[in-house]
Short mmCIF file of C-alpha atoms and ligand atoms in Angstrom, two decimals:
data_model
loop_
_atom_site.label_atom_id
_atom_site.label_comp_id
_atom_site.label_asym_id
_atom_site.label_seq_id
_atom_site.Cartn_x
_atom_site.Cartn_y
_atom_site.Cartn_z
CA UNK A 203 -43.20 28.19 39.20
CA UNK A 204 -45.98 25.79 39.85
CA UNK A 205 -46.60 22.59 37.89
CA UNK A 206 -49.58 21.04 37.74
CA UNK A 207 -51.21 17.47 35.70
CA UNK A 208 -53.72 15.89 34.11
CA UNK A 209 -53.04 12.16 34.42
CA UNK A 210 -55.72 10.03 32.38
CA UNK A 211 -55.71 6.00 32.10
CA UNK A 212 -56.66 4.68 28.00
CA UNK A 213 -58.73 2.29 29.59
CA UNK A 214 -61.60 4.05 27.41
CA UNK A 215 -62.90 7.41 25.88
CA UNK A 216 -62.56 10.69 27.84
CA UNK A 217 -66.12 11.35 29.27
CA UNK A 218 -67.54 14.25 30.88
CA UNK A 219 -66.29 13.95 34.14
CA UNK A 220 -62.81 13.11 33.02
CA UNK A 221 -63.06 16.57 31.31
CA UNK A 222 -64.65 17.96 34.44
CA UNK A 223 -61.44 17.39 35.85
CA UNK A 224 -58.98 18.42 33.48
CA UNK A 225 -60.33 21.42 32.67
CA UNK A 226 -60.36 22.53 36.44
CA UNK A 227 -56.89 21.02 36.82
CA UNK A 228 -55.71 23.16 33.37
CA UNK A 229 -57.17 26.28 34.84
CA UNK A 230 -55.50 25.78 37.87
CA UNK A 231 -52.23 25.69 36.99
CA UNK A 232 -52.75 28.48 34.15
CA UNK A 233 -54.37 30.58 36.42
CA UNK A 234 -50.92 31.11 38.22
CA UNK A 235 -49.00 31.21 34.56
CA UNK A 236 -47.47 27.21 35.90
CA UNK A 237 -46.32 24.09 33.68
CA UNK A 238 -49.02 22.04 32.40
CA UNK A 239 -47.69 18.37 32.49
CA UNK A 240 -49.92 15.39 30.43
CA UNK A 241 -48.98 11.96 31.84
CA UNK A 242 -50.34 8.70 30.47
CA UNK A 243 -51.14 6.52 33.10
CA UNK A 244 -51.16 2.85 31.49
CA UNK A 245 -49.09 0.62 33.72
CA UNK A 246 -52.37 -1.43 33.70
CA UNK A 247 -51.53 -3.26 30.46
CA UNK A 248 -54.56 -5.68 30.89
CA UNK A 249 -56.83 -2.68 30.57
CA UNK A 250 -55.09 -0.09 28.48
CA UNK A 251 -54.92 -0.01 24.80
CA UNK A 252 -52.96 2.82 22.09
CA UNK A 253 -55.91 3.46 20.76
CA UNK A 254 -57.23 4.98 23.62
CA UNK A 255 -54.07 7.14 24.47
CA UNK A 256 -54.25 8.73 20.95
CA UNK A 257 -57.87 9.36 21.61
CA UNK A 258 -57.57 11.18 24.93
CA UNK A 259 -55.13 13.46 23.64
CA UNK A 260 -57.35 14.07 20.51
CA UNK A 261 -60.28 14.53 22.48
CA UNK A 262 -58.52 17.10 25.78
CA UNK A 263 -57.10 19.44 22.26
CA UNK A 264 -61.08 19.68 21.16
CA UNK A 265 -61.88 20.78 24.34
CA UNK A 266 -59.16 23.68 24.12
CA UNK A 267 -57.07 22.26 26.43
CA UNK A 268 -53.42 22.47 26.01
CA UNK A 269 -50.28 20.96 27.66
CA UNK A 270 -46.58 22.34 28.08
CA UNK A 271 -44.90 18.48 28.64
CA UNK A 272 -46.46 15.20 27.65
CA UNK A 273 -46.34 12.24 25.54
CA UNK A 274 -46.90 13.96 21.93
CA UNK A 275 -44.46 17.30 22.85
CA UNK A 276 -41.65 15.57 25.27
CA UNK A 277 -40.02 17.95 27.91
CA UNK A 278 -37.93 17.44 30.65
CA UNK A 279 -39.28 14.88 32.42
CA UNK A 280 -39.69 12.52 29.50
CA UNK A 281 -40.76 9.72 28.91
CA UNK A 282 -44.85 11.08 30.21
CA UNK A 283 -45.63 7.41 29.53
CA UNK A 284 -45.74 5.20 31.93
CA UNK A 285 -44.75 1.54 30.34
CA UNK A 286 -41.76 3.54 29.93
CA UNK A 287 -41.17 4.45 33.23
CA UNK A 288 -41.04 1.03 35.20
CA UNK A 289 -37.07 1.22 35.87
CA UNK A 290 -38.06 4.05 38.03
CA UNK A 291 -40.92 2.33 39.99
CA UNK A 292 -38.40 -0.74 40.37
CA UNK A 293 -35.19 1.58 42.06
CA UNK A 294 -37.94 3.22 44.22
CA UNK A 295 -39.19 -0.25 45.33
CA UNK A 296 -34.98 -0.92 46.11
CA UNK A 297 -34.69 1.94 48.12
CA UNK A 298 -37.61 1.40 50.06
CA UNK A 299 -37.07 -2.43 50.53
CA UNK A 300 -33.90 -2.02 52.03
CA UNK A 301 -35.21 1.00 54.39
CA UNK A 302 -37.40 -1.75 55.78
CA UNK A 303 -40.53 -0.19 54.45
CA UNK A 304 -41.47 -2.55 52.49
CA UNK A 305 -42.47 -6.88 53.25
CA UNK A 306 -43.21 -9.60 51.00
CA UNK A 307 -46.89 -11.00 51.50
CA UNK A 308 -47.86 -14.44 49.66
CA UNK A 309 -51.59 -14.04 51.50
CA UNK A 310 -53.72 -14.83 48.04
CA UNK A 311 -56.77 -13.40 47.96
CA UNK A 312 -59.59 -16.42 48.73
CA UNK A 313 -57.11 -16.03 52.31
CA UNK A 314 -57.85 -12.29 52.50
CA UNK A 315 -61.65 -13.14 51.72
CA UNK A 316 -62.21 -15.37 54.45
CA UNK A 317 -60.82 -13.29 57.05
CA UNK A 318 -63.65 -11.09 58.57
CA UNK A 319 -63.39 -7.72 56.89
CA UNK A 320 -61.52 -5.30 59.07
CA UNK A 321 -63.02 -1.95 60.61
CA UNK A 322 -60.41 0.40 58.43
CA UNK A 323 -61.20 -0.09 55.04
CA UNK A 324 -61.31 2.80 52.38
CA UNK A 325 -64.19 2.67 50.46
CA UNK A 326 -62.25 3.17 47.17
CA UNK A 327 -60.89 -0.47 47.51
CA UNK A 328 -62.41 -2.92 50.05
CA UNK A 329 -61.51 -4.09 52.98
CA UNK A 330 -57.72 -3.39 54.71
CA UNK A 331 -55.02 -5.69 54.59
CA UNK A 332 -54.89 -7.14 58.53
CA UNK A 333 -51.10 -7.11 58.48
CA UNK A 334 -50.74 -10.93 58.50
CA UNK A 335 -47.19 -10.94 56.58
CA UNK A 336 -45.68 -7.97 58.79
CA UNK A 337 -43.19 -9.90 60.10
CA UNK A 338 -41.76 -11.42 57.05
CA UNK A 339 -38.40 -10.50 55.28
CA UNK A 340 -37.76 -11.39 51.66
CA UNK A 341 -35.54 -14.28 51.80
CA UNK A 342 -33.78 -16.10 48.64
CA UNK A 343 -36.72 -19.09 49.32
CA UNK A 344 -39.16 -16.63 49.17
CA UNK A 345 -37.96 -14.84 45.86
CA UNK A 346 -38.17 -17.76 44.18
CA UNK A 347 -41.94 -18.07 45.06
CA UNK A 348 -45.03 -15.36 44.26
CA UNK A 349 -45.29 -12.69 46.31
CA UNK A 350 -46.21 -9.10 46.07
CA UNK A 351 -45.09 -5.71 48.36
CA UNK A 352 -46.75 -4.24 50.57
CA UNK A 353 -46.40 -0.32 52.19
CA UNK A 354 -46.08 -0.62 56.10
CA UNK A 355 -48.34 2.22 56.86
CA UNK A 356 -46.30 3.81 60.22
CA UNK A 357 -48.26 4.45 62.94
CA UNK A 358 -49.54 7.94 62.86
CA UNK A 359 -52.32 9.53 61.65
CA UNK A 360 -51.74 11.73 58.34
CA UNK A 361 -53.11 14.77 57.93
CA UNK A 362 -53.30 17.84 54.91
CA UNK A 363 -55.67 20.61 53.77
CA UNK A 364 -57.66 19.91 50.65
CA UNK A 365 -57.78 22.81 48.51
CA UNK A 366 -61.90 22.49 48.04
CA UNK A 367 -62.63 20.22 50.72
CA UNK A 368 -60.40 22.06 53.60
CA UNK A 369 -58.72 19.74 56.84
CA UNK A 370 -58.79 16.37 55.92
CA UNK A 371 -57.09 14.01 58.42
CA UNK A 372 -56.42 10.08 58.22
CA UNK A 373 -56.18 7.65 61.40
CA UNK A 374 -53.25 5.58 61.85
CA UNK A 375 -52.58 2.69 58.76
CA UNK A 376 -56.07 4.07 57.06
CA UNK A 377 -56.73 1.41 54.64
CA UNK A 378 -53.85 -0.72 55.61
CA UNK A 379 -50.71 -1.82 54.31
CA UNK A 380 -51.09 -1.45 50.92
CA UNK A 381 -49.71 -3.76 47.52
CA UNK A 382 -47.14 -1.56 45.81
CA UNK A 383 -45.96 -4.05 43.35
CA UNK A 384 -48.40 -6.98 42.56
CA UNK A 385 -47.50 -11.03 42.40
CA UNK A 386 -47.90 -10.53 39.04
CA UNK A 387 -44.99 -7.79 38.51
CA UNK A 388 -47.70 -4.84 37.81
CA UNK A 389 -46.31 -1.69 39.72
CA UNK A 390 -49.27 -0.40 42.35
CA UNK A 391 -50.64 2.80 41.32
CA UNK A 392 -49.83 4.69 44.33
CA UNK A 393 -46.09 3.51 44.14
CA UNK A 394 -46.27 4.53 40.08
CA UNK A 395 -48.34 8.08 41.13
CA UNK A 396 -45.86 8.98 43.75
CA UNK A 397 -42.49 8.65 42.40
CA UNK A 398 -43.83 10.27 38.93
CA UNK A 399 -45.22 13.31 40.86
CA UNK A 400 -41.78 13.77 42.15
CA UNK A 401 -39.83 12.93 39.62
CA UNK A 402 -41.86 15.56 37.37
CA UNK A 403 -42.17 18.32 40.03
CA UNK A 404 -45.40 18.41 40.42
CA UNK A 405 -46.47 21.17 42.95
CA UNK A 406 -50.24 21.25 42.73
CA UNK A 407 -52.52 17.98 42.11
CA UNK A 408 -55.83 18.42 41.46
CA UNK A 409 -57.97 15.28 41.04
CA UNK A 410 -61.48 13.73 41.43
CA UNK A 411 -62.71 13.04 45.10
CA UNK A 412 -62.43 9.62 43.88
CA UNK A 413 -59.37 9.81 45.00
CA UNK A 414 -59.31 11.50 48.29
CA UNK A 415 -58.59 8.69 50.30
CA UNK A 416 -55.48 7.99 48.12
CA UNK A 417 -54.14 11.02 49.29
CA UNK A 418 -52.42 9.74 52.69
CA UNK A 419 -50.97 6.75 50.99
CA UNK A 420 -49.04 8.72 48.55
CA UNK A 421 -47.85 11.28 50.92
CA UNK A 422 -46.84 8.79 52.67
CA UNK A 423 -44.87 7.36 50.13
CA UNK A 424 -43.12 10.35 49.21
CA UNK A 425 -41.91 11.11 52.07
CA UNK A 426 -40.62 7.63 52.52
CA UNK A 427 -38.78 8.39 49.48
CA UNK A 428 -37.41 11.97 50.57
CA UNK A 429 -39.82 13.91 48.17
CA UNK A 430 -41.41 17.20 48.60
CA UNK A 431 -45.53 16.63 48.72
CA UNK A 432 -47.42 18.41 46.64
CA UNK A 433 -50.38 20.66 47.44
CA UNK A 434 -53.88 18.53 46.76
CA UNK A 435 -57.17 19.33 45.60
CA UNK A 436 -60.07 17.39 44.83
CA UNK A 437 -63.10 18.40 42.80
CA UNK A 438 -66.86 16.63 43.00
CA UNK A 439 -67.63 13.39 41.08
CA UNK A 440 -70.33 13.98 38.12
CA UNK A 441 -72.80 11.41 38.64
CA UNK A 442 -75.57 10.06 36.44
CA UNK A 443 -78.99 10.75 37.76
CA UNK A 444 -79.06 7.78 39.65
CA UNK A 445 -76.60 9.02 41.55
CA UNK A 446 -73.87 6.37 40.35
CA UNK A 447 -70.30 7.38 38.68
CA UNK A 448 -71.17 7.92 35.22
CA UNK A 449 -70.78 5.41 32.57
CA UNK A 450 -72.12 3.84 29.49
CA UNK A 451 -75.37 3.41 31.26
CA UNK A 452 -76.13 7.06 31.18
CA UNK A 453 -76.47 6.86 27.65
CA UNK A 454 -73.99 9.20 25.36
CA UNK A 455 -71.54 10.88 28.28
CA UNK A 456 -68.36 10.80 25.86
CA UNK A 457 -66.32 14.07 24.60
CA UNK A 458 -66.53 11.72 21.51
CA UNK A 459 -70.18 10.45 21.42
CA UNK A 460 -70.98 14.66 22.19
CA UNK A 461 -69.03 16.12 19.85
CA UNK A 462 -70.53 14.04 17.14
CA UNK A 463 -73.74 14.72 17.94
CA UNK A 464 -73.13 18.46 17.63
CA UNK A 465 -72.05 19.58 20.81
CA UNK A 466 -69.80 22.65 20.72
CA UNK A 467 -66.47 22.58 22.93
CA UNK A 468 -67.07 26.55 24.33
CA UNK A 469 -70.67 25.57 25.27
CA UNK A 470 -69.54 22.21 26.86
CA UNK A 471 -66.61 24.45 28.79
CA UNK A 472 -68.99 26.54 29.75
CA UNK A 473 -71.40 24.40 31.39
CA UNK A 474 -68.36 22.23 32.85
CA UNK A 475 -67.51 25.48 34.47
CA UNK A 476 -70.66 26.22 35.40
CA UNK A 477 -71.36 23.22 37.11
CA UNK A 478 -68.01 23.20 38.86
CA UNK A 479 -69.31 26.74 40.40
CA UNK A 480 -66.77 29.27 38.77
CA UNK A 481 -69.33 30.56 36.50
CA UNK A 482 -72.38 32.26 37.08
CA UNK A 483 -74.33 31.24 33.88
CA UNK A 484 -73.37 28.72 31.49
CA UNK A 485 -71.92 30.59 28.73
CA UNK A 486 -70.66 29.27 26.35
CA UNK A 487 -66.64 29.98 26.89
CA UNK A 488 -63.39 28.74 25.71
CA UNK A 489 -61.15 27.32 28.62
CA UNK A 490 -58.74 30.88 27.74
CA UNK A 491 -61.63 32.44 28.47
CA UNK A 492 -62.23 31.08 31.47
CA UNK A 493 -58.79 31.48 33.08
CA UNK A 494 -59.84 34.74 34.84
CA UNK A 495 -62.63 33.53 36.33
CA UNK A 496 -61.04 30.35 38.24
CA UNK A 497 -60.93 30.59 41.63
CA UNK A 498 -60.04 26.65 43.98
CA UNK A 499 -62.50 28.79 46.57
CA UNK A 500 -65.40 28.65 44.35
CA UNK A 501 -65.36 24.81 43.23
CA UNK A 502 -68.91 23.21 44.84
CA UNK A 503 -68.26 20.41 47.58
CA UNK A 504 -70.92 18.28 46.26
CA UNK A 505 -71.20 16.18 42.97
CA UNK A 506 -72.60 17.44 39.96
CA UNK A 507 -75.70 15.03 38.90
CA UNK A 508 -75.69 14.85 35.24
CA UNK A 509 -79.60 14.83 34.62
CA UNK A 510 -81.81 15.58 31.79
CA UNK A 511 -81.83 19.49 32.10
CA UNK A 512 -77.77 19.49 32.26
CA UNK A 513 -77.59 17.49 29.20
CA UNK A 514 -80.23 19.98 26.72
CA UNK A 515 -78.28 22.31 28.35
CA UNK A 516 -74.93 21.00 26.62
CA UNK A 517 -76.70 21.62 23.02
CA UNK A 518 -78.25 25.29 23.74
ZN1 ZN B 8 -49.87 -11.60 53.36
#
């Protein structure tokens, strides 16, 4: 049985590329007859706020989308929050700490800034870390001091077949050694991503390319940790038509901000489908409707710019 999730942050409202994704992610997974996991992804406490959580939810059910574990229906993996989860991103750290995966670094980041940027960055998050705490063990002085943890990326290139965007292979320590629990206590996403996808089963991820270069670092960390990896795809970006990530600035872009101005769920699913390349003509059809059609093969390569003509096309 496969098991698949949709893994939103309530930093804000769902907008459309946030449905983009979890509609392709639902069909996925129902496609096959898997699990359907919802996972609230709000270690960032800074950033995420209730509010937003209940909205999400609210806002994926008017859609048509529908979820077999999560926050609101519990299952076996429970708790699908993650402020409730941090005991498990804390043992993981333990385990990996005393496998010598893990260093302390105390390099703040005006240091980082002024050292000349090195060649491997990923463009999702600035320049690499040049390794200058490597050699450094976590001694009793030191845990008495700040200091986050950083990944030791091992030295071998990492490789996997995207689902949509076929052969995808890393270099050695792509992006560098990478923070997996902050100076400030706050759990690194990839640590947090990783040991939930195991811990829930999760067979099949499916994701915005946004997140293609996070790929290696979590495989990497599950394997650290003993765990199966899961099978990835990502799916195009929707951009505004200025070709940036879409946002506020492309005027009203949330399920929210649509729906009240009229927009019908089946005609939005439809175009969302449309766009993604699994249907012909955007018809207007309910995500059940749209399970036979789904096919990973289909899904374009290229992002979906969200421009005048896709937006009348959202009201018919
Ligand atoms: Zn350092």
């Amino acid at each position: 049985m496969i098991r698949g999730r949709y893994a939103p942050s309530p930093t804000g409202y769902l907008h459309l590329g946030n449905a983009f994704t979890a509609l392709l992610a639902w069909l996925q997974i129902r496609r096959e007859g898997g699990v359907f996991v919802l996972r609230m992804e709000d270690i960032d406490r800074d950033r995420s706020r209730p509010e937003y959580a209940d909205a999400i939810l609210e806002d994926l059910r008017w859609l048509g989308l529908d979820w077999d574990e999560g926050p609101d229906v519990g299952g076996p993996c429970a708790p699908y929050v993650q402020s409730e989860r941090l005991s498990r991103y804390e043992s993981a750290l333990d385990r990996l700490l005393e496998e010598g995966r893990l260093y302390p670094c105390t390099c703040t980041r005006a240091q980082l800034k002024a050292i000349a940027s090195a060649p491997h960055g990923l463009g999702s998050e600035g320049p690499a870390y040049p390794g200058l705490c490597r050699g450094r063990t976590l001694t009793d002085e030191l845990r008495q001091s700040r200091y986050s943890l950083r990944f030791r990326m091992p030295d071998e290139p990492v490789s996997f077949r995207d689902g949509v965007f076929g052969e995808q292979t890393f270099p050695a320590g792509a992006g560098g050694d990478f923070v997996v629990k902050r100076s400030d206590g706050l759990f690194g996403y990839q640590l947090a991503v990783s040991v939930d996808d195991a811990a829930m089963g999760i067979t099949d991820v499916l994701r915005g390319e946004d997140l293609l270069d996070s790929t290696p670092r979590q495989m990497l960390l599950l394997r650290a940790l003993g765990h199966p990896v899961p099978r990835y795809a990502h799916v195009p970006l929707i951009l505004g038509d200025d070709g940036k990530r879409l946002s506020k600035r492309h005027g009203s872009v949330t399920l929210r901000e649509l729906r009240q101005a009229g927009v019908d769920s089946r005609r939005l699913t439809g175009c969302l489908a449309h766009w993604a390349g699994i249907l012909e003509e955007p018809e207007p059809l309910a995500p059940q409707d749209l399970i036979p059609r789904f096919q990973l093969s289909a899904i374009r390569k290229t992002p979906v710019v969200f421009d005048d003509a896709k937006r009348r096309g959202l009201f018919g």
